[in-house]
Structures are given as C-alpha cells and as structure tokens.
mmCIF file of C-alpha atoms in Angstrom:
data_model
loop_
_atom_site.group_PDB
_atom_site.id
_atom_site.type_symbol
_atom_site.label_atom_id
_atom_site.label_comp_id
_atom_site.label_asym_id
_atom_site.label_seq_id
_atom_site.Cartn_x
_atom_site.Cartn_y
_atom_site.Cartn_z
ATOM 1 C CA MET H 1 -33.766 -12.434 -2.971
ATOM 2 C CA SER H 2 -33.116 -15.939 -4.351
ATOM 3 C CA THR H 3 -30.419 -18.216 -2.968
ATOM 4 C CA ALA H 4 -28.522 -18.013 -6.277
ATOM 5 C CA ALA H 5 -28.596 -14.226 -6.228
ATOM 6 C CA SER H 6 -27.402 -14.176 -2.618
ATOM 7 C CA ARG H 7 -24.564 -16.525 -3.477
ATOM 8 C CA THR H 8 -23.567 -14.371 -6.455
ATOM 9 C CA GLY H 9 -23.655 -11.248 -4.311
ATOM 10 C CA PHE H 10 -21.459 -12.885 -1.682
ATOM 11 C CA VAL H 11 -18.927 -14.071 -4.296
ATOM 12 C CA ASN H 12 -18.771 -10.613 -5.878
ATOM 13 C CA LYS H 13 -18.236 -9.032 -2.475
ATOM 14 C CA LEU H 14 -15.483 -11.523 -1.698
ATOM 15 C CA ARG H 15 -13.810 -10.751 -5.023
ATOM 16 C CA ALA H 16 -13.952 -7.037 -4.265
ATOM 17 C CA HIS H 17 -12.271 -7.597 -0.887
ATOM 18 C CA LEU H 18 -9.557 -9.673 -2.571
ATOM 19 C CA GLU H 19 -9.064 -7.026 -5.248
ATOM 20 C CA LEU H 20 -8.674 -4.413 -2.514
ATOM 21 C CA LEU H 21 -5.736 -6.439 -1.171
ATOM 22 C CA ASP H 22 -4.172 -6.195 -4.667
ATOM 23 C CA PRO H 23 -2.717 -9.733 -5.054
ATOM 24 C CA VAL H 24 -0.307 -8.623 -7.812
ATOM 25 C CA THR H 25 1.684 -6.664 -5.219
ATOM 26 C CA TRP H 26 2.158 -9.646 -2.911
ATOM 27 C CA ILE H 27 4.941 -11.104 -5.029
ATOM 28 C CA SER H 28 7.097 -8.003 -4.479
ATOM 29 C CA VAL H 29 8.158 -9.254 -1.034
ATOM 30 C CA PHE H 30 8.777 -12.876 -2.024
ATOM 31 C CA PRO H 31 12.377 -12.559 -3.340
ATOM 32 C CA CYS H 32 13.554 -10.950 -0.078
ATOM 33 C CA LEU H 33 11.705 -13.528 2.003
ATOM 34 C CA ALA H 34 13.226 -16.346 -0.031
ATOM 35 C CA GLY H 35 16.678 -14.744 0.201
ATOM 36 C CA GLY H 36 16.418 -14.359 3.964
ATOM 37 C CA VAL H 37 15.430 -17.993 4.405
ATOM 38 C CA MET H 38 18.179 -19.224 2.066
ATOM 39 C CA ALA H 39 20.844 -17.105 3.792
ATOM 40 C CA SER H 40 19.999 -18.728 7.131
ATOM 41 C CA GLY H 41 21.098 -22.143 5.879
ATOM 42 C CA ALA H 42 19.063 -23.575 8.729
ATOM 43 C CA MET H 43 15.627 -24.462 7.388
ATOM 44 C CA GLN H 44 14.915 -28.171 7.765
ATOM 45 C CA ALA H 45 12.611 -30.438 5.743
ATOM 46 C CA SER H 46 10.196 -30.702 8.655
ATOM 47 C CA VAL H 47 6.483 -30.009 9.056
ATOM 48 C CA GLN H 48 7.257 -27.228 11.538
ATOM 49 C CA ASP H 49 9.686 -25.405 9.252
ATOM 50 C CA TYR H 50 7.340 -25.679 6.263
ATOM 51 C CA LEU H 51 4.568 -24.257 8.436
ATOM 52 C CA PHE H 52 6.825 -21.394 9.525
ATOM 53 C CA LEU H 53 7.702 -20.725 5.879
ATOM 54 C CA LEU H 54 4.023 -20.630 4.902
ATOM 55 C CA LEU H 55 3.159 -18.286 7.777
ATOM 56 C CA LEU H 56 6.102 -16.045 6.893
ATOM 57 C CA PHE H 57 4.898 -15.648 3.311
ATOM 58 C CA LEU H 58 1.298 -15.088 4.424
ATOM 59 C CA MET H 59 2.352 -12.513 7.015
ATOM 60 C CA TYR H 60 4.233 -10.293 4.575
ATOM 61 C CA GLY H 61 2.325 -11.123 1.383
ATOM 62 C CA PRO H 62 -1.494 -11.269 1.539
ATOM 63 C CA LEU H 63 -1.660 -9.812 5.053
ATOM 64 C CA GLY H 64 1.111 -7.224 5.379
ATOM 65 C CA THR H 65 1.238 -6.062 1.768
ATOM 66 C CA GLY H 66 -2.534 -6.445 1.530
ATOM 67 C CA PHE H 67 -2.951 -4.121 4.517
ATOM 68 C CA SER H 68 -0.785 -1.457 2.890
ATOM 69 C CA GLN H 69 -2.837 -1.632 -0.320
ATOM 70 C CA THR H 70 -6.171 -1.462 1.515
ATOM 71 C CA ILE H 71 -5.107 1.542 3.585
ATOM 72 C CA ASN H 72 -3.820 3.242 0.452
ATOM 73 C CA ASP H 73 -7.159 2.794 -1.315
ATOM 74 C CA TYR H 74 -9.097 3.917 1.747
ATOM 75 C CA TYR H 75 -7.257 7.228 2.043
ATOM 76 C CA ASP H 76 -6.955 7.797 -1.716
ATOM 77 C CA LEU H 77 -10.677 7.426 -2.381
ATOM 78 C CA GLU H 78 -11.220 10.913 -3.805
ATOM 79 C CA LEU H 79 -8.157 10.598 -6.034
ATOM 80 C CA ASP H 80 -9.242 7.143 -7.193
ATOM 81 C CA ARG H 81 -12.695 8.460 -8.118
ATOM 82 C CA ILE H 82 -10.847 10.347 -10.857
ATOM 83 C CA ASN H 83 -7.832 8.174 -11.678
ATOM 84 C CA GLU H 84 -9.059 4.626 -10.957
ATOM 85 C CA PRO H 85 -12.871 4.676 -10.750
ATOM 86 C CA THR H 86 -13.067 0.889 -11.227
ATOM 87 C CA ARG H 87 -11.313 0.156 -7.915
ATOM 88 C CA PRO H 88 -13.533 -1.552 -5.306
ATOM 89 C CA ILE H 89 -14.365 1.535 -3.205
ATOM 90 C CA PRO H 90 -14.978 4.235 -5.864
ATOM 91 C CA SER H 91 -16.897 1.739 -8.006
ATOM 92 C CA GLY H 92 -19.283 1.108 -5.115
ATOM 93 C CA ARG H 93 -18.522 -2.594 -4.842
ATOM 94 C CA LEU H 94 -17.256 -1.968 -1.311
ATOM 95 C CA THR H 95 -18.310 0.741 1.122
ATOM 96 C CA GLU H 96 -15.738 2.724 3.053
ATOM 97 C CA LYS H 97 -16.744 0.863 6.232
ATOM 98 C CA GLU H 98 -16.241 -2.497 4.511
ATOM 99 C CA ALA H 99 -12.818 -1.400 3.276
ATOM 100 C CA LEU H 100 -11.879 -0.235 6.761
ATOM 101 C CA LEU H 101 -13.005 -3.578 8.199
ATOM 102 C CA ASN H 102 -10.881 -5.329 5.579
ATOM 103 C CA SER H 103 -7.798 -3.382 6.690
ATOM 104 C CA ILE H 104 -8.442 -4.084 10.375
ATOM 105 C CA VAL H 105 -8.871 -7.822 9.807
ATOM 106 C CA VAL H 106 -5.698 -8.280 7.721
ATOM 107 C CA CYS H 107 -3.725 -6.052 10.112
ATOM 108 C CA LEU H 108 -4.758 -8.148 13.124
ATOM 109 C CA LEU H 109 -4.070 -11.380 11.253
ATOM 110 C CA ALA H 110 -0.587 -10.147 10.268
ATOM 111 C CA LEU H 111 0.090 -9.101 13.842
ATOM 112 C CA GLY H 112 -1.220 -12.404 15.209
ATOM 113 C CA THR H 113 0.953 -14.362 12.789
ATOM 114 C CA GLY H 114 3.976 -12.333 13.842
ATOM 115 C CA ILE H 115 3.264 -12.977 17.518
ATOM 116 C CA PHE H 116 2.899 -16.711 16.881
ATOM 117 C CA LEU H 117 6.210 -16.891 14.992
ATOM 118 C CA ALA H 118 7.973 -14.730 17.574
ATOM 119 C CA LEU H 119 6.792 -16.874 20.481
ATOM 120 C CA SER H 120 7.653 -20.071 18.610
ATOM 121 C CA VAL H 121 11.190 -18.886 17.866
ATOM 122 C CA GLY H 122 11.760 -16.934 21.090
ATOM 123 C CA GLY H 123 14.686 -14.845 22.267
ATOM 124 C CA THR H 124 16.302 -12.118 20.207
ATOM 125 C CA ARG H 125 15.147 -13.729 16.980
ATOM 126 C CA GLY H 126 11.558 -13.579 18.168
ATOM 127 C CA MET H 127 11.942 -9.897 19.033
ATOM 128 C CA ILE H 128 13.294 -9.194 15.545
ATOM 129 C CA ILE H 129 10.300 -10.924 13.943
ATOM 130 C CA ILE H 130 7.610 -9.162 15.975
ATOM 131 C CA SER H 131 9.400 -5.794 15.803
ATOM 132 C CA SER H 132 9.692 -6.126 12.022
ATOM 133 C CA ILE H 133 6.035 -6.830 11.351
ATOM 134 C CA ILE H 134 4.879 -4.102 13.765
ATOM 135 C CA ALA H 135 7.236 -1.604 12.118
ATOM 136 C CA GLY H 136 6.040 -2.693 8.677
ATOM 137 C CA LEU H 137 2.371 -2.222 9.591
ATOM 138 C CA VAL H 138 3.011 1.179 11.173
ATOM 139 C CA VAL H 139 4.988 2.399 8.161
ATOM 140 C CA ALA H 140 2.269 1.053 5.830
ATOM 141 C CA TYR H 141 -0.316 3.106 7.713
ATOM 142 C CA ILE H 142 1.562 6.406 7.920
ATOM 143 C CA TYR H 143 2.624 5.999 4.279
ATOM 144 C CA SER H 144 -0.957 6.657 3.154
ATOM 145 C CA ALA H 145 -2.721 8.175 6.171
ATOM 146 C CA PRO H 146 -2.678 11.825 7.185
ATOM 147 C CA PRO H 147 -1.186 13.790 8.768
ATOM 148 C CA LEU H 148 2.210 12.258 7.924
ATOM 149 C CA LYS H 149 1.240 10.665 4.592
ATOM 150 C CA LEU H 150 4.801 9.708 3.700
ATOM 151 C CA LYS H 151 3.843 9.178 0.063
ATOM 152 C CA LYS H 152 3.528 12.954 -0.392
ATOM 153 C CA ASN H 153 7.290 13.323 -0.747
ATOM 154 C CA ILE H 154 9.712 10.983 -2.516
ATOM 155 C CA LEU H 155 12.306 11.636 0.229
ATOM 156 C CA THR H 156 10.036 9.815 2.687
ATOM 157 C CA SER H 157 8.006 7.539 0.412
ATOM 158 C CA ALA H 158 10.854 5.654 -1.283
ATOM 159 C CA PRO H 159 12.732 4.804 1.957
ATOM 160 C CA ALA H 160 9.418 3.733 3.534
ATOM 161 C CA VAL H 161 8.781 1.260 0.723
ATOM 162 C CA GLY H 162 12.376 0.020 0.745
ATOM 163 C CA PHE H 163 12.220 -0.523 4.499
ATOM 164 C CA SER H 164 8.855 -2.325 4.511
ATOM 165 C CA TYR H 165 9.129 -4.427 1.368
ATOM 166 C CA SER H 166 12.840 -5.253 1.323
ATOM 167 C CA PHE H 167 14.785 -4.621 4.522
ATOM 168 C CA ILE H 168 12.595 -6.007 7.321
ATOM 169 C CA THR H 169 11.331 -8.868 5.163
ATOM 170 C CA PHE H 170 14.855 -10.121 4.493
ATOM 171 C CA LEU H 171 15.972 -9.862 8.120
ATOM 172 C CA SER H 172 12.869 -11.355 9.719
ATOM 173 C CA ALA H 173 12.867 -14.235 7.210
ATOM 174 C CA ASN H 174 16.435 -14.940 8.285
ATOM 175 C CA ALA H 175 15.444 -14.674 11.959
ATOM 176 C CA VAL H 176 12.663 -17.271 11.642
ATOM 177 C CA PHE H 177 15.234 -20.006 11.009
ATOM 178 C CA SER H 178 18.542 -18.789 12.479
ATOM 179 C CA GLU H 179 20.486 -16.043 14.162
ATOM 180 C CA ILE H 180 20.889 -13.049 11.877
ATOM 181 C CA ARG H 181 23.779 -13.703 9.521
ATOM 182 C CA PRO H 182 26.063 -10.659 8.995
ATOM 183 C CA GLU H 183 25.906 -11.293 5.246
ATOM 184 C CA ALA H 184 22.098 -11.231 5.419
ATOM 185 C CA VAL H 185 22.200 -7.706 6.868
ATOM 186 C CA TRP H 186 24.275 -6.548 3.897
ATOM 187 C CA LEU H 187 21.960 -8.249 1.415
ATOM 188 C CA ALA H 188 18.979 -6.603 3.128
ATOM 189 C CA VAL H 189 20.676 -3.199 2.787
ATOM 190 C CA LEU H 190 21.303 -3.813 -0.928
ATOM 191 C CA ASN H 191 17.630 -4.675 -1.400
ATOM 192 C CA PHE H 192 16.614 -1.558 0.520
ATOM 193 C CA PHE H 193 18.472 0.747 -1.864
ATOM 194 C CA MET H 194 17.435 -1.208 -4.962
ATOM 195 C CA ALA H 195 13.806 -0.784 -3.918
ATOM 196 C CA ILE H 196 14.343 2.961 -3.477
ATOM 197 C CA ALA H 197 15.694 3.258 -7.015
ATOM 198 C CA LEU H 198 12.793 1.321 -8.516
ATOM 199 C CA ILE H 199 10.172 3.269 -6.545
ATOM 200 C CA ILE H 200 11.689 6.522 -7.782
ATOM 201 C CA MET H 201 11.064 5.418 -11.370
ATOM 202 C CA ASN H 202 7.696 3.842 -10.635
ATOM 203 C CA ASP H 203 6.365 7.343 -9.921
ATOM 204 C CA PHE H 204 6.527 8.096 -13.652
ATOM 205 C CA LYS H 205 3.027 6.635 -13.966
ATOM 206 C CA SER H 206 1.480 9.281 -11.731
ATOM 207 C CA ALA H 207 3.655 12.296 -12.557
ATOM 208 C CA LYS H 208 0.801 14.356 -13.964
ATOM 209 C CA GLY H 209 -1.536 13.608 -11.066
ATOM 210 C CA ASP H 210 1.275 14.156 -8.551
ATOM 211 C CA GLU H 211 1.983 17.593 -9.970
ATOM 212 C CA GLU H 212 -1.676 18.591 -9.896
ATOM 213 C CA SER H 213 -2.192 17.315 -6.343
ATOM 214 C CA GLY H 214 1.051 18.711 -4.940
ATOM 215 C CA LEU H 215 2.803 15.372 -4.312
ATOM 216 C CA LYS H 216 6.573 15.784 -4.578
ATOM 217 C CA SER H 217 7.759 12.846 -6.646
ATOM 218 C CA LEU H 218 11.275 13.114 -8.044
ATOM 219 C CA THR H 219 9.858 13.284 -11.571
ATOM 220 C CA VAL H 220 7.823 16.352 -10.636
ATOM 221 C CA MET H 221 10.830 18.005 -9.006
ATOM 222 C CA ILE H 222 13.617 17.310 -11.532
ATOM 223 C CA GLY H 223 12.011 15.801 -14.652
ATOM 224 C CA ALA H 224 12.028 12.327 -16.210
ATOM 225 C CA LYS H 225 15.576 12.198 -17.611
ATOM 226 C CA ASN H 226 17.164 13.388 -14.374
ATOM 227 C CA THR H 227 15.030 10.928 -12.425
ATOM 228 C CA PHE H 228 16.366 8.109 -14.584
ATOM 229 C CA LEU H 229 19.894 9.384 -13.914
ATOM 230 C CA VAL H 230 19.447 9.405 -10.118
ATOM 231 C CA ALA H 231 17.854 5.955 -10.081
ATOM 232 C CA PHE H 232 20.524 4.492 -12.362
ATOM 233 C CA ALA H 233 23.284 5.891 -10.139
ATOM 234 C CA ILE H 234 21.759 4.211 -7.064
ATOM 235 C CA ILE H 235 21.353 0.905 -8.925
ATOM 236 C CA ASP H 236 24.929 0.919 -10.221
ATOM 237 C CA ILE H 237 26.314 1.663 -6.759
ATOM 238 C CA VAL H 238 24.253 -1.254 -5.408
ATOM 239 C CA PHE H 239 25.728 -3.606 -8.028
ATOM 240 C CA ALA H 240 29.277 -2.350 -7.373
ATOM 241 C CA LEU H 241 28.889 -2.802 -3.605
ATOM 242 C CA PHE H 242 27.331 -6.217 -4.208
ATOM 243 C CA ALA H 243 30.392 -7.255 -6.246
ATOM 244 C CA TRP H 244 32.774 -6.024 -3.538
ATOM 245 C CA LEU H 245 30.834 -7.860 -0.812
ATOM 246 C CA THR H 246 30.857 -11.170 -2.668
ATOM 247 C CA PHE H 247 34.589 -10.792 -3.211
ATOM 248 C CA SER H 248 35.117 -10.151 0.522
ATOM 249 C CA TRP H 249 33.012 -13.250 1.301
ATOM 250 C CA GLY H 250 35.208 -15.368 -0.951
ATOM 251 C CA PHE H 251 32.631 -15.807 -3.744
ATOM 252 C CA THR H 252 35.036 -14.782 -6.497
ATOM 253 C CA VAL H 253 33.183 -16.367 -9.434
ATOM 254 C CA LEU H 254 29.935 -14.729 -8.358
ATOM 255 C CA MET H 255 31.759 -11.397 -8.101
ATOM 256 C CA TYR H 256 32.696 -11.627 -11.787
ATOM 257 C CA VAL H 257 29.128 -12.535 -12.724
ATOM 258 C CA ILE H 258 27.838 -9.482 -10.828
ATOM 259 C CA LEU H 259 30.385 -7.225 -12.550
ATOM 260 C CA VAL H 260 29.238 -8.533 -15.943
ATOM 261 C CA SER H 261 25.642 -7.873 -14.834
ATOM 262 C CA LEU H 262 26.636 -4.320 -13.889
ATOM 263 C CA ILE H 263 28.163 -3.715 -17.316
ATOM 264 C CA ALA H 264 25.044 -5.104 -19.008
ATOM 265 C CA ASN H 265 22.904 -2.881 -16.836
ATOM 266 C CA ILE H 266 24.910 0.218 -17.731
ATOM 267 C CA VAL H 267 24.542 -0.539 -21.450
ATOM 268 C CA ILE H 268 20.769 -0.838 -20.996
ATOM 269 C CA GLN H 269 20.673 2.341 -18.907
ATOM 270 C CA VAL H 270 22.495 4.369 -21.571
ATOM 271 C CA LYS H 271 19.941 3.301 -24.186
ATOM 272 C CA LEU H 272 17.086 4.216 -21.892
ATOM 273 C CA TYR H 273 18.572 7.566 -20.864
ATOM 274 C CA LYS H 274 19.041 8.574 -24.492
ATOM 275 C CA ASP H 275 15.362 7.877 -25.162
ATOM 276 C CA PRO H 276 13.314 7.914 -21.926
ATOM 277 C CA GLN H 277 10.069 7.261 -23.796
ATOM 278 C CA GLN H 278 10.880 4.627 -26.414
ATOM 279 C CA GLY H 279 14.124 3.131 -25.081
ATOM 280 C CA LEU H 280 14.246 -0.693 -24.964
ATOM 281 C CA SER H 281 11.068 -0.868 -27.055
ATOM 282 C CA PHE H 282 12.195 -4.307 -28.277
ATOM 283 C CA MET H 283 11.434 -5.604 -24.766
ATOM 284 C CA GLN H 284 7.844 -4.370 -24.721
ATOM 285 C CA HIS H 285 6.545 -7.866 -25.529
ATOM 286 C CA ALA H 286 8.103 -9.093 -22.275
ATOM 287 C CA VAL H 287 6.033 -6.526 -20.367
ATOM 288 C CA ASP H 288 2.851 -7.207 -22.330
ATOM 289 C CA ASP H 289 3.047 -10.986 -22.493
ATOM 290 C CA GLY H 290 5.496 -12.376 -19.979
ATOM 291 C CA PHE H 291 5.357 -10.007 -17.002
ATOM 292 C CA GLY H 292 2.384 -7.740 -17.640
ATOM 293 C CA ASN H 293 0.214 -9.143 -14.912
ATOM 294 C CA ALA H 294 3.062 -9.104 -12.397
ATOM 295 C CA ILE H 295 4.596 -5.658 -12.909
ATOM 296 C CA GLY H 296 1.648 -3.788 -14.404
ATOM 297 C CA LYS H 297 0.998 -1.763 -17.527
ATOM 298 C CA SER H 298 0.878 1.947 -18.184
ATOM 299 C CA ASP H 299 -0.189 4.580 -20.676
ATOM 300 C CA VAL H 300 2.691 6.861 -19.633
ATOM 301 C CA GLN H 301 5.602 6.342 -22.026
ATOM 302 C CA GLU H 302 8.344 6.919 -19.448
ATOM 303 C CA HIS H 303 6.677 4.468 -17.086
ATOM 304 C CA ASN H 304 6.403 1.882 -19.836
ATOM 305 C CA ALA H 305 10.125 2.345 -20.470
ATOM 306 C CA PHE H 306 10.745 1.811 -16.752
ATOM 307 C CA LEU H 307 8.693 -1.407 -16.823
ATOM 308 C CA ARG H 308 10.816 -2.670 -19.704
ATOM 309 C CA TYR H 309 13.952 -1.803 -17.759
ATOM 310 C CA GLN H 310 12.569 -3.440 -14.617
ATOM 311 C CA VAL H 311 12.287 -6.790 -16.403
ATOM 312 C CA ALA H 312 15.993 -6.736 -17.303
ATOM 313 C CA ASN H 313 17.220 -5.272 -14.013
ATOM 314 C CA ASN H 314 15.206 -7.651 -11.852
ATOM 315 C CA LEU H 315 16.593 -10.659 -13.682
ATOM 316 C CA LEU H 316 20.156 -9.365 -13.349
ATOM 317 C CA PHE H 317 19.823 -8.448 -9.673
ATOM 318 C CA LEU H 318 17.459 -11.045 -8.225
ATOM 319 C CA VAL H 319 19.194 -14.060 -9.754
ATOM 320 C CA ASN H 320 22.536 -12.892 -8.341
ATOM 321 C CA LEU H 321 20.873 -12.080 -5.014
ATOM 322 C CA LEU H 322 19.354 -15.529 -4.597
ATOM 323 C CA VAL H 323 22.592 -17.222 -5.654
ATOM 324 C CA ALA H 324 24.500 -15.155 -3.083
ATOM 325 C CA ALA H 325 21.930 -15.919 -0.375
ATOM 326 C CA GLY H 326 22.170 -19.615 -1.183
ATOM 327 C CA MET H 327 25.965 -19.551 -1.010
ATOM 328 C CA VAL H 328 25.827 -17.758 2.339
ATOM 329 C CA GLY H 329 23.357 -20.368 3.611
ATOM 330 C CA VAL H 330 25.572 -23.249 2.512
ATOM 331 C CA ARG H 331 28.440 -21.709 4.461
ATOM 332 C CA TYR H 332 26.377 -21.911 7.670
ATOM 333 C CA MET H 333 24.954 -25.394 7.134
#
C-alpha cells in the first residue's frame, strides 16, 4: 500500500471516529455550562481559570457527550443497520471493537479530566465535580446498554437526559469556580425539566421504529397531539416558576421579560397544537438554513414541527437563562 493510500485510510478512520462522537450533540451541554460559570460570578481573567473553562467544556462536550453517543451507536448497531446504515459501525467504516475502544478512551479521558479539576479545586466543590462526571458517565452507559437500557421507556429516558445534559453540567460548572450558589441549583432544576420536555418531543422522529421495537416513547403511548400537550405543560410551568424565582431574587424587570416570553410561547404552542404536522411552517427556513446542522432535520412531519418550535423556545428560554445567570453572578462578585 502506498504512503498516500495509507494516509487517506488513516484520515478516513479518524473521521469515522469523530463522526461516532457526533459533534453536533456537543453543543447541547454548552448553555448549561456557560450558565453555571456565569452564575458563580467568580471566574477570573487568568490562565488557570481559562484552562479550567476549556477542560470543563471538553469534559462534558467531546468527551462526556461523545461517550454517550458512542455507547448508543455500539448497542444500537442492529437497529442502525436498518434506520441509519451510513453510521460509522453499520457502514463498516469502524468495527465494533474500534467503536468500543473509542468509547473506552473518551470515557477515561472524561474521568481523568474530572479528577484533575476536582483535585485542583478541592473540598466539597471538588467532590461535586468528580461525582457529577462519574454520575453522567454511568447514566450515559445504562441509558443505552442492557439490561437497564433506560431509553426503552420515556419515564426513565427523559429524566436521564435531563440529569446528564442539564442538571449536573450546570452545578459542576458552578462548582469549578465557586461554592454552589442557591440560585444556580434552581436554574439547574429549570434546565432539567426543560430538557425533559424537549426530549419527549424529540422522540417524534423515531415513533414508528419505537412502536415496532417495543420502546415506550410518550408518542407511542398517547399519540402526537397529547405528547405536545404534556411537553407544553411542562415548559409553561418551567417559565412560570422561572418568573417567580426572578421576582423573589429581586430581578423584577427580568421577571416581566420572562412573562412576556411565556405568553409568546403559549401563542406558538396553540398554533402547533392545532396543527401538529404543519404548524409554524413559516419557520421552516430557520431549521433548514440557520439551525439545521445544529438541531438536525427529519422526514417525520411532527418532528419537523418540533424542530421549528425548538428554535423559538430555545431563544426565549436560553436568552433569559443566561441573563439570569449573569445577574446572579454579578450579585456574588
């Protein structure tokens, strides 16, 4: 084999390993990490703190989230042979052993990063950091792996995702730079339930396959319109609680902004509930052009409607979240 061919083979293999880690999913943890850091109000413009910030994002992004994606592909191989034959393992670009090695490497790197941060910070904060990443890795494994396979039932899968992607990320990001702020715990809880609502609707894309394979997504159990209704109820309660919390923290102007966001969200939800397949079709260009690579695309009409809703809801929630986290941080500076 020529040197050029060997180099090409190595590059293709490297690309397959990167694809297995599913880089698009890494960004899902970034808002909570950023919010946790901002709520601490304690990060300094120093080389050490910038290093800690980089390690924090690597630990939960490429490594932690990457591990969850690799494990998911490894245990879903037979399903992916049918549904996603172009993925690295079913396409033959990676063997099962190579995929398993990938998961082991990123898991150990995530764990090592967590240990380094925990030892650097020390004390209770250090324990929170290492406990969080260990819990996240364990939940990521049992989410996809038998015999527990939490993803089989929405009652276990949605809380698992909310816990791993939103709750522990927010708290451990806060712990890297300061003692846990009480407000940060509340913001982490809000993110936990928001993630649950979005995961419930994200299952629209696999409703047919879930039904055939016996997975109990909410869509399979109660239908698309009722699933929208449940998810919308959770989201609206999150916004209402968010408004009350900001009022109790003395952020009165932000409270009014959140209430306006809630009203806007309800208007959007009513349109979507009336037409679960074509609702908010005017926003499809935002999914296709502006956010397509970040939030995905789908051939399932209800899932496409959810993606359109996700664009609006994320803007309404995440902007308010980061503003609130920043205001909390300023209070502690």
